mmCIF file of C-alpha atoms in Angstrom:
data_model
loop_
_atom_site.group_PDB
_atom_site.id
_atom_site.type_symbol
_atom_site.label_atom_id
_atom_site.label_comp_id
_atom_site.label_asym_id
_atom_site.label_seq_id
_atom_site.Cartn_x
_atom_site.Cartn_y
_atom_site.Cartn_z
ATOM 1 C CA GLU M 1 -0.333 -23.748 5.534
ATOM 2 C CA VAL M 2 0.437 -20.219 4.365
ATOM 3 C CA GLN M 3 -2.428 -17.832 5.069
ATOM 4 C CA LEU M 4 -2.937 -14.097 4.731
ATOM 5 C CA VAL M 5 -5.997 -12.897 6.633
ATOM 6 C CA GLN M 6 -7.148 -9.354 6.028
ATOM 7 C CA SER M 7 -9.287 -7.081 8.162
ATOM 8 C CA GLY M 8 -12.952 -6.684 7.387
ATOM 9 C CA ALA M 9 -14.880 -4.432 5.037
ATOM 10 C CA GLU M 10 -14.914 -0.717 5.795
ATOM 11 C CA VAL M 11 -17.402 2.051 5.042
ATOM 12 C CA LYS M 12 -15.929 5.526 5.291
ATOM 13 C CA LYS M 13 -16.691 9.103 4.353
ATOM 14 C CA PRO M 14 -14.445 11.235 2.139
ATOM 15 C CA GLY M 15 -11.731 12.874 4.217
ATOM 16 C CA GLU M 16 -11.661 10.156 6.867
ATOM 17 C CA SER M 17 -8.578 8.115 7.693
ATOM 18 C CA LEU M 18 -8.281 4.350 7.442
ATOM 19 C CA LYS M 19 -5.799 1.585 8.245
ATOM 20 C CA ILE M 20 -6.386 -1.958 7.016
ATOM 21 C CA SER M 21 -4.347 -4.989 7.999
ATOM 22 C CA CYS M 22 -3.055 -8.291 6.702
ATOM 23 C CA LYS M 23 -1.868 -10.996 9.099
ATOM 24 C CA GLY M 24 0.436 -13.688 7.790
ATOM 25 C CA SER M 25 0.759 -17.171 9.225
ATOM 26 C CA GLY M 26 2.250 -20.523 8.298
ATOM 27 C CA TYR M 27 5.597 -19.087 7.199
ATOM 28 C CA ILE M 28 8.445 -16.889 8.423
ATOM 29 C CA PHE M 29 6.906 -13.448 8.012
ATOM 30 C CA ASP M 30 10.246 -11.606 8.005
ATOM 31 C CA ASN M 31 11.570 -13.501 4.981
ATOM 32 C CA PHE M 32 9.003 -12.721 2.298
ATOM 33 C CA TRP M 33 7.917 -9.368 0.973
ATOM 34 C CA ILE M 34 4.234 -8.436 1.149
ATOM 35 C CA GLY M 35 2.544 -6.182 -1.346
ATOM 36 C CA TRP M 36 -0.780 -4.401 -1.720
ATOM 37 C CA VAL M 37 -2.856 -4.573 -4.902
ATOM 38 C CA ARG M 38 -5.923 -2.462 -5.693
ATOM 39 C CA GLN M 39 -8.859 -3.686 -7.726
ATOM 40 C CA MET M 40 -11.442 -1.047 -8.511
ATOM 41 C CA PRO M 41 -15.022 -2.216 -9.144
ATOM 42 C CA GLY M 42 -15.142 -4.337 -12.283
ATOM 43 C CA LYS M 43 -11.567 -3.429 -13.188
ATOM 44 C CA GLY M 44 -8.093 -4.922 -13.309
ATOM 45 C CA LEU M 45 -5.244 -5.139 -10.826
ATOM 46 C CA ASP M 46 -2.882 -2.316 -9.805
ATOM 47 C CA TRP M 47 0.249 -2.663 -7.699
ATOM 48 C CA MET M 48 0.392 -0.099 -4.900
ATOM 49 C CA GLY M 49 3.622 -1.022 -3.153
ATOM 50 C CA ILE M 50 5.572 -3.677 -1.318
ATOM 51 C CA ILE M 51 7.344 -4.050 2.005
ATOM 52 C CA TYR M 52 10.028 -6.471 3.104
ATOM 53 C CA PRO M 53 9.255 -7.033 6.792
ATOM 54 C CA GLY M 54 12.755 -8.227 7.599
ATOM 55 C CA ASP M 55 14.269 -4.768 7.153
ATOM 56 C CA SER M 56 11.116 -2.675 6.536
ATOM 57 C CA GLU M 57 12.287 -1.695 3.064
ATOM 58 C CA ILE M 58 9.307 -0.209 1.209
ATOM 59 C CA THR M 59 8.853 0.440 -2.493
ATOM 60 C CA TYR M 60 5.808 2.337 -3.709
ATOM 61 C CA SER M 61 4.376 2.430 -7.193
ATOM 62 C CA PRO M 62 4.682 5.991 -8.529
ATOM 63 C CA SER M 63 0.901 6.305 -8.841
ATOM 64 C CA PHE M 64 0.426 5.636 -5.130
ATOM 65 C CA GLU M 65 3.480 7.272 -3.558
ATOM 66 C CA GLY M 66 2.340 10.005 -1.212
ATOM 67 C CA GLN M 67 -1.244 8.763 -1.351
ATOM 68 C CA VAL M 68 -0.938 5.788 1.032
ATOM 69 C CA THR M 69 1.440 4.474 3.680
ATOM 70 C CA ILE M 70 2.575 0.859 3.840
ATOM 71 C CA SER M 71 4.017 -0.541 7.054
ATOM 72 C CA ALA M 72 4.521 -3.798 8.909
ATOM 73 C CA ASP M 73 4.870 -5.027 12.483
ATOM 74 C CA LYS M 74 6.917 -8.187 12.289
ATOM 75 C CA SER M 75 6.357 -8.915 15.994
ATOM 76 C CA ILE M 76 2.756 -9.773 15.123
ATOM 77 C CA SER M 77 3.327 -10.803 11.491
ATOM 78 C CA THR M 78 1.033 -8.074 10.193
ATOM 79 C CA ALA M 79 1.263 -5.640 7.302
ATOM 80 C CA TYR M 80 -0.772 -2.458 6.993
ATOM 81 C CA LEU M 81 -2.107 -0.091 4.350
ATOM 82 C CA GLN M 82 -3.105 3.365 5.537
ATOM 83 C CA TRP M 83 -4.818 6.498 4.218
ATOM 84 C CA THR M 84 -4.927 9.841 6.022
ATOM 85 C CA SER M 85 -7.723 11.342 3.924
ATOM 86 C CA LEU M 86 -9.850 9.058 1.777
ATOM 87 C CA LYS M 87 -11.339 10.104 -1.543
ATOM 88 C CA ALA M 88 -14.342 8.628 -3.322
ATOM 89 C CA SER M 89 -11.919 7.262 -5.915
ATOM 90 C CA ASP M 90 -10.264 5.103 -3.222
ATOM 91 C CA ALA M 91 -13.318 2.822 -3.213
ATOM 92 C CA ALA M 92 -12.018 -0.593 -4.222
ATOM 93 C CA ILE M 93 -11.034 -4.040 -3.037
ATOM 94 C CA TYR M 94 -7.537 -4.103 -1.604
ATOM 95 C CA TYR M 95 -5.564 -7.339 -1.582
ATOM 96 C CA CYS M 96 -2.409 -8.100 0.301
ATOM 97 C CA ALA M 97 -0.186 -10.691 -1.311
ATOM 98 C CA ARG M 98 3.025 -12.531 -0.414
ATOM 99 C CA GLY M 99 5.728 -12.662 -3.008
ATOM 100 C CA ILE M 100 7.705 -15.513 -4.411
ATOM 101 C CA LYS M 101 11.206 -15.342 -2.990
ATOM 102 C CA ALA M 102 13.621 -13.533 -5.292
ATOM 103 C CA ILE M 103 10.861 -12.409 -7.676
ATOM 104 C CA ARG M 104 9.638 -9.028 -6.568
ATOM 105 C CA GLY M 105 6.135 -8.415 -7.809
ATOM 106 C CA VAL M 106 4.864 -11.977 -8.299
ATOM 107 C CA PRO M 107 2.641 -13.126 -5.434
ATOM 108 C CA ASP M 108 2.018 -16.788 -4.735
ATOM 109 C CA TYR M 109 -0.411 -16.243 -1.847
ATOM 110 C CA TRP M 110 -3.132 -13.651 -1.559
ATOM 111 C CA GLY M 111 -5.377 -12.396 1.212
ATOM 112 C CA GLN M 112 -9.130 -12.599 0.805
ATOM 113 C CA GLY M 113 -9.394 -8.876 0.073
ATOM 114 C CA THR M 114 -10.755 -5.902 2.012
ATOM 115 C CA LEU M 115 -13.628 -3.966 0.459
ATOM 116 C CA VAL M 116 -13.362 -0.244 1.093
ATOM 117 C CA THR M 117 -16.454 1.856 0.406
ATOM 118 C CA VAL M 118 -16.081 5.638 0.439
ATOM 119 C CA SER M 119 -19.302 7.570 0.271
ATOM 120 C CA SER M 120 -20.725 10.722 1.757
ATOM 121 C CA GLU T 1 7.321 1.693 -19.755
ATOM 122 C CA ILE T 2 6.549 -1.808 -20.972
ATOM 123 C CA VAL T 3 2.839 -2.285 -21.590
ATOM 124 C CA VAL T 4 1.148 -5.688 -21.671
ATOM 125 C CA THR T 5 -1.941 -6.342 -23.735
ATOM 126 C CA GLN T 6 -4.130 -9.437 -23.813
ATOM 127 C CA SER T 7 -6.335 -10.952 -26.468
ATOM 128 C CA PRO T 8 -9.071 -11.694 -26.908
ATOM 129 C CA ALA T 9 -10.918 -9.664 -24.297
ATOM 130 C CA THR T 10 -13.530 -12.415 -24.070
ATOM 131 C CA LEU T 11 -13.344 -16.039 -25.119
ATOM 132 C CA SER T 12 -16.602 -17.983 -25.382
ATOM 133 C CA LEU T 13 -16.048 -21.729 -25.303
ATOM 134 C CA SER T 14 -17.758 -24.925 -24.237
ATOM 135 C CA PRO T 15 -16.521 -27.331 -21.552
ATOM 136 C CA GLY T 16 -14.007 -29.749 -23.021
ATOM 137 C CA GLU T 17 -12.763 -27.299 -25.634
ATOM 138 C CA ARG T 18 -9.214 -25.964 -25.855
ATOM 139 C CA ALA T 19 -8.582 -22.372 -24.784
ATOM 140 C CA THR T 20 -5.686 -20.295 -26.105
ATOM 141 C CA LEU T 21 -5.053 -16.922 -24.463
ATOM 142 C CA SER T 22 -2.500 -14.439 -25.728
ATOM 143 C CA CYS T 23 -0.387 -11.861 -23.908
ATOM 144 C CA ARG T 24 1.872 -9.407 -25.679
ATOM 145 C CA ALA T 25 4.501 -7.068 -24.233
ATOM 146 C CA SER T 26 5.451 -3.819 -25.971
ATOM 147 C CA ARG T 27 9.164 -4.691 -25.540
ATOM 148 C CA SER T 28 10.974 -7.869 -24.686
ATOM 149 C CA VAL T 29 10.563 -9.059 -21.099
ATOM 150 C CA GLY T 30 12.577 -12.247 -21.604
ATOM 151 C CA ARG T 31 10.673 -14.911 -19.711
ATOM 152 C CA ASN T 32 9.669 -12.595 -16.850
ATOM 153 C CA LEU T 33 5.956 -13.178 -17.247
ATOM 154 C CA ALA T 34 3.306 -14.563 -14.902
ATOM 155 C CA TRP T 35 -0.296 -15.692 -15.350
ATOM 156 C CA TYR T 36 -3.131 -15.529 -12.828
ATOM 157 C CA GLN T 37 -6.711 -16.803 -12.685
ATOM 158 C CA GLN T 38 -9.441 -14.882 -10.874
ATOM 159 C CA HIS T 39 -12.991 -15.991 -10.155
ATOM 160 C CA PRO T 40 -15.642 -13.405 -9.215
ATOM 161 C CA GLY T 41 -15.361 -12.354 -5.595
ATOM 162 C CA GLN T 42 -12.062 -14.201 -5.142
ATOM 163 C CA PRO T 43 -8.443 -13.079 -5.067
ATOM 164 C CA PRO T 44 -6.205 -13.916 -8.022
ATOM 165 C CA TYR T 45 -4.485 -17.294 -8.070
ATOM 166 C CA LEU T 46 -0.983 -17.680 -9.463
ATOM 167 C CA LEU T 47 -0.784 -20.145 -12.355
ATOM 168 C CA PHE T 48 2.654 -19.604 -13.895
ATOM 169 C CA TYR T 49 5.780 -17.529 -13.500
ATOM 170 C CA GLY T 50 8.892 -17.526 -15.631
ATOM 171 C CA ALA T 51 6.436 -17.883 -18.547
ATOM 172 C CA SER T 52 6.104 -21.642 -18.107
ATOM 173 C CA THR T 53 6.921 -22.624 -14.506
ATOM 174 C CA ARG T 54 3.727 -24.046 -13.042
ATOM 175 C CA ALA T 55 2.831 -22.781 -9.559
ATOM 176 C CA THR T 56 1.971 -25.201 -6.773
ATOM 177 C CA GLY T 57 -1.215 -27.140 -7.342
ATOM 178 C CA VAL T 58 -1.914 -25.953 -10.889
ATOM 179 C CA PRO T 59 -3.489 -28.759 -12.960
ATOM 180 C CA VAL T 60 -1.501 -30.095 -15.891
ATOM 181 C CA ARG T 61 -4.230 -29.113 -18.360
ATOM 182 C CA PHE T 62 -2.832 -25.594 -17.978
ATOM 183 C CA SER T 63 0.374 -24.735 -19.831
ATOM 184 C CA GLY T 64 2.326 -21.531 -20.357
ATOM 185 C CA SER T 65 4.714 -20.737 -23.177
ATOM 186 C CA GLY T 66 6.522 -17.939 -24.936
ATOM 187 C CA SER T 67 9.362 -15.506 -24.470
ATOM 188 C CA GLY T 68 10.338 -12.018 -25.485
ATOM 189 C CA THR T 69 7.129 -10.250 -26.416
ATOM 190 C CA GLU T 70 4.676 -13.072 -27.181
ATOM 191 C CA PHE T 71 3.195 -15.393 -24.564
ATOM 192 C CA THR T 72 0.415 -17.952 -24.513
ATOM 193 C CA LEU T 73 -1.656 -19.611 -21.810
ATOM 194 C CA THR T 74 -3.315 -22.803 -22.993
ATOM 195 C CA ILE T 75 -6.022 -24.817 -21.255
ATOM 196 C CA SER T 76 -6.159 -28.147 -23.020
ATOM 197 C CA SER T 77 -9.706 -29.139 -22.070
ATOM 198 C CA LEU T 78 -11.874 -26.626 -20.240
ATOM 199 C CA GLN T 79 -13.439 -27.724 -16.980
ATOM 200 C CA SER T 80 -16.318 -25.879 -15.313
ATOM 201 C CA GLU T 81 -13.986 -24.337 -12.729
ATOM 202 C CA ASP T 82 -11.774 -22.836 -15.460
ATOM 203 C CA PHE T 83 -14.336 -20.242 -16.517
ATOM 204 C CA ALA T 84 -12.818 -17.108 -15.022
ATOM 205 C CA VAL T 85 -10.735 -14.034 -15.855
ATOM 206 C CA TYR T 86 -7.054 -14.571 -16.660
ATOM 207 C CA TYR T 87 -4.394 -11.893 -16.220
ATOM 208 C CA CYS T 88 -0.838 -11.845 -17.444
ATOM 209 C CA GLN T 89 1.827 -9.713 -15.769
ATOM 210 C CA HIS T 90 5.406 -8.920 -16.653
ATOM 211 C CA TYR T 91 7.889 -8.310 -13.875
ATOM 212 C CA ASN T 92 10.831 -6.781 -15.699
ATOM 213 C CA THR T 93 10.248 -3.395 -14.093
ATOM 214 C CA TRP T 94 8.638 -1.897 -11.005
ATOM 215 C CA PRO T 95 5.719 -1.688 -10.720
ATOM 216 C CA PRO T 96 5.096 -4.908 -12.612
ATOM 217 C CA PRO T 97 1.905 -4.206 -14.568
ATOM 218 C CA PHE T 98 -0.945 -6.621 -15.049
ATOM 219 C CA GLY T 99 -2.622 -6.938 -18.411
ATOM 220 C CA PRO T 100 -6.293 -5.999 -18.811
ATOM 221 C CA GLY T 101 -7.421 -9.626 -18.622
ATOM 222 C CA THR T 102 -9.178 -12.194 -20.770
ATOM 223 C CA LYS T 103 -12.550 -13.466 -19.634
ATOM 224 C CA VAL T 104 -13.176 -17.108 -20.468
ATOM 225 C CA GLU T 105 -16.929 -17.617 -20.459
ATOM 226 C CA ILE T 106 -19.237 -20.523 -21.115
ATOM 227 C CA LYS T 107 -20.612 -20.567 -24.646
#
């Protein structure tokens, strides 16, 4: 069974750093890209970027390039989303999602989401 | 940039009724369109890609159709678990944008 299990909820202050994770299981991690999607409170879905663990190729959405860092450690089947300096506007639920093969940007499996709260 | 819009924003129906949700792209996306369902507090769930290819486990009461700029998601007879928010998404370009969603609520 394919599963994506994300790290737990985080409460941070503005300016702090954060790294959240997404562990894949039940499939060959290297062979499917993993993306990160933001959902702000009561709002829709925004693609942040994707990584192909097999060769670590990363593509960011223009709105998020330079704002976050996406990475993966295929030895432990885990993808990461990282901030160096959080802003209040980063408060959201962040989902990792595995893509359908050959269709970049369409996920067939999603993690449970990680709630990030940023407040002074 | 190809923008996707959805209508209506909210659809109020009773269980057993037919639901018809619309998604429109500002330029042709061929059949590169997906639909998702999201319940409160849950991640999205893929329903269709390629406009009409049903994802694994999706009940047959759901159907997807359309091409070019006009797409439709139809639920033939609403069940209690179908009341949720539905998003369409085109994937002709990167990033592939999601529409604003249609909320299907109990009348």
